[in-house]
C-alpha positions as protocol buffer text, in pm:
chain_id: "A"
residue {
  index: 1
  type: UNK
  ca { x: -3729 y: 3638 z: -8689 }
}
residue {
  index: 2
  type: UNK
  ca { x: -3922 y: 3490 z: -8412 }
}
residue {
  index: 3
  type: UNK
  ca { x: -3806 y: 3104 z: -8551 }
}
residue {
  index: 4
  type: UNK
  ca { x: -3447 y: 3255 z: -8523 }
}
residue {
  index: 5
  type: UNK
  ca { x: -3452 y: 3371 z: -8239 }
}
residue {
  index: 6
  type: UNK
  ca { x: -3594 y: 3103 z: -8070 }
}
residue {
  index: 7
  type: UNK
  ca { x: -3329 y: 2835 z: -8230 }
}
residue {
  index: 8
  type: UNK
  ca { x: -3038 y: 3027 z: -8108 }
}
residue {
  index: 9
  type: UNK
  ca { x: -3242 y: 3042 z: -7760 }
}
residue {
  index: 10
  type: UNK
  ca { x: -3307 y: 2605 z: -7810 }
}
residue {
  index: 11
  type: UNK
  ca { x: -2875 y: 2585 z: -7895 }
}
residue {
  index: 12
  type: UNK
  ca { x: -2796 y: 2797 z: -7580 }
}
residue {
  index: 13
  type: UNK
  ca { x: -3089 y: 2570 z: -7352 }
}
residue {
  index: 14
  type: UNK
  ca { x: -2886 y: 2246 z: -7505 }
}
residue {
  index: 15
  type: UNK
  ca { x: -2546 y: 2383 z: -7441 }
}
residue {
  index: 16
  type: UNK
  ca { x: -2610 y: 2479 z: -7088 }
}
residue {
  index: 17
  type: UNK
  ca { x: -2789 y: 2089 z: -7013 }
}
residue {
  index: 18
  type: UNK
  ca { x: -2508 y: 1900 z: -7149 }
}
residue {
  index: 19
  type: UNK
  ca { x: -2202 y: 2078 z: -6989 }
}
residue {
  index: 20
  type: UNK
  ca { x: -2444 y: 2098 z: -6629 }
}
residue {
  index: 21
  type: UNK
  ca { x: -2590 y: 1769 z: -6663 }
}
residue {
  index: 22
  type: UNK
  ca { x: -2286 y: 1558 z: -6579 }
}
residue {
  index: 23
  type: UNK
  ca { x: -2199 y: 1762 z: -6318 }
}
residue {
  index: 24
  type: UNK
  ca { x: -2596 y: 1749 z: -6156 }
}
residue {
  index: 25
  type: UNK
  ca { x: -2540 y: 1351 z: -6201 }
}
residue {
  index: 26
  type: UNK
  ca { x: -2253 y: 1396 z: -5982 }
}
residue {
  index: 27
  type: UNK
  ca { x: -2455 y: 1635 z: -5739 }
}
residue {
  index: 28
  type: UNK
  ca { x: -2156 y: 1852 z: -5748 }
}
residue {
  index: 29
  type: UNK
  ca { x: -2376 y: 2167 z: -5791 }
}
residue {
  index: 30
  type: UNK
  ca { x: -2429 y: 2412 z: -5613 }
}
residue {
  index: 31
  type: UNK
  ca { x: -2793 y: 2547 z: -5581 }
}
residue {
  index: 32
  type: UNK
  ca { x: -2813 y: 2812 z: -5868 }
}
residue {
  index: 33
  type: UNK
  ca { x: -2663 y: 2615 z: -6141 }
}
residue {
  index: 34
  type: UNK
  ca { x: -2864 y: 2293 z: -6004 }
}
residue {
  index: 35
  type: UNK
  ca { x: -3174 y: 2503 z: -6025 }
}
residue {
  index: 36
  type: UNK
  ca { x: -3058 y: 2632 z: -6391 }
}
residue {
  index: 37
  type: UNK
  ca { x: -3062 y: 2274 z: -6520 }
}
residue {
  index: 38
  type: UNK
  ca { x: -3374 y: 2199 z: -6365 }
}
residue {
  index: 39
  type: UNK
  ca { x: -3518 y: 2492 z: -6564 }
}
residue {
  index: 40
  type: UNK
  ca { x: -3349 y: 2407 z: -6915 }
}
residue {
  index: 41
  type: UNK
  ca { x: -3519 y: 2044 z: -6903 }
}
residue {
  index: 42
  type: UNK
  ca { x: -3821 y: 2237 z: -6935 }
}
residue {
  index: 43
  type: UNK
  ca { x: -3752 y: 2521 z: -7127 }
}
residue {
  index: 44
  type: UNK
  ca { x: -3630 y: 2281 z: -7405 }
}
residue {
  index: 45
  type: UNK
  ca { x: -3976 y: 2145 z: -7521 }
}
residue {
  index: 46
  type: UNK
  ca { x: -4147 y: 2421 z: -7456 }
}
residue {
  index: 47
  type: UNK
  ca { x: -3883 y: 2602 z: -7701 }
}
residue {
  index: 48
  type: UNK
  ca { x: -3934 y: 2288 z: -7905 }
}
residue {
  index: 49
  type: UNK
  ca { x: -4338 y: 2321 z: -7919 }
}
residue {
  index: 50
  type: UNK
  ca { x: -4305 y: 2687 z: -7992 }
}
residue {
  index: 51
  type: UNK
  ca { x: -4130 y: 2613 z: -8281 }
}
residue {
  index: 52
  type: UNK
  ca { x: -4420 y: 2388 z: -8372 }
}
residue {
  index: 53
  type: UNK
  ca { x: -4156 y: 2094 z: -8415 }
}
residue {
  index: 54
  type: UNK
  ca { x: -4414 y: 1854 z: -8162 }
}
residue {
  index: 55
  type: UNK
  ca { x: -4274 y: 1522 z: -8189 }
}
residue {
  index: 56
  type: UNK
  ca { x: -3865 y: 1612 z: -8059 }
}
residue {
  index: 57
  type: UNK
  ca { x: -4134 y: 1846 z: -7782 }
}
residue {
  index: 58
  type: UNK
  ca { x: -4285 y: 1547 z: -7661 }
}
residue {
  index: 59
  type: UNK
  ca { x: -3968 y: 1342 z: -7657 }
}
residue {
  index: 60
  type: UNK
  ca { x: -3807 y: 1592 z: -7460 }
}
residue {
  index: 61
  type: UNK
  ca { x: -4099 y: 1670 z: -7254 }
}
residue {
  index: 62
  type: UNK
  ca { x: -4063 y: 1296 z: -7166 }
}
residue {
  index: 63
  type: UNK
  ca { x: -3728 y: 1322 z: -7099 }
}
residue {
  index: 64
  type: UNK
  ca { x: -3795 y: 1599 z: -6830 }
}
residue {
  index: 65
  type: UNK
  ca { x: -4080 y: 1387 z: -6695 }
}
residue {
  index: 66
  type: UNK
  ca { x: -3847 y: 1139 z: -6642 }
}
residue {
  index: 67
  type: UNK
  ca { x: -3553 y: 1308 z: -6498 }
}
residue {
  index: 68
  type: UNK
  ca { x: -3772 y: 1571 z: -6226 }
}
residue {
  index: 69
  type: UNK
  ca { x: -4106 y: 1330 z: -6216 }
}
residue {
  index: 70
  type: UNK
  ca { x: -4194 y: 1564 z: -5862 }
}
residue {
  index: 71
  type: UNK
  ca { x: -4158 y: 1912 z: -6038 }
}
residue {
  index: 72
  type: UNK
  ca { x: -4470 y: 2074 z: -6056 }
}
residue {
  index: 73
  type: UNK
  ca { x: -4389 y: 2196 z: -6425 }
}
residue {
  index: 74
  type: UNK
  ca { x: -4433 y: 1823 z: -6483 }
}
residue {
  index: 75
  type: UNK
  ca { x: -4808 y: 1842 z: -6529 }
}
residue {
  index: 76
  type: UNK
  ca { x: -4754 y: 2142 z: -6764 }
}
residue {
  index: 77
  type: UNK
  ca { x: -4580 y: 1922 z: -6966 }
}
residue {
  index: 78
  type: UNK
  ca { x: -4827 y: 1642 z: -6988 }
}
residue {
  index: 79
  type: UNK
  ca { x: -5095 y: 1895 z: -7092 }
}
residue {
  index: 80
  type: UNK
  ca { x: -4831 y: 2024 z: -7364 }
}
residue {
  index: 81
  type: UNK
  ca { x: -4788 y: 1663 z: -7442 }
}
């Protein structure tokens, strides 16, 4: 149940990034779906690493490193890592 759950919750994280993403590239966002995006980077691999699948967690982790390297979550996910 929990694994189900949490896949739906990974599909929903995915399908909120990729239709904000471009958008956020364009910085035509205003601040509630800007900081929404911010948060599904993150919430990704962590849904990722709950799921115990580790190595698409630390890709994504990177990923989210990468693209917000001055979030604070950003240490979080080099201890996750």
């Amino acid at each position: 149940e929990k694994s189900r759950v949490l896949d739906r919750a990974l599909g929903l994280f995915r399908t909120v990034r990729d239709t904000l993403d471009p958008l956020g590239k364009q910085d035509r966002l205003e601040p509630l779906p800007q900081h929404l995006l911010e948060n599904v980077w993150f919430e990704i691999p962590h849904t990722l690493f709950s799921l115990g699948r580790h190595d698409e967690a630390i890709t994504e982790y990177g990923a989210a490193i990468h693209r917000y390297p001055h979030d604070v979550r950003v240490l979080t996910a080099y201890v996750q890592m």
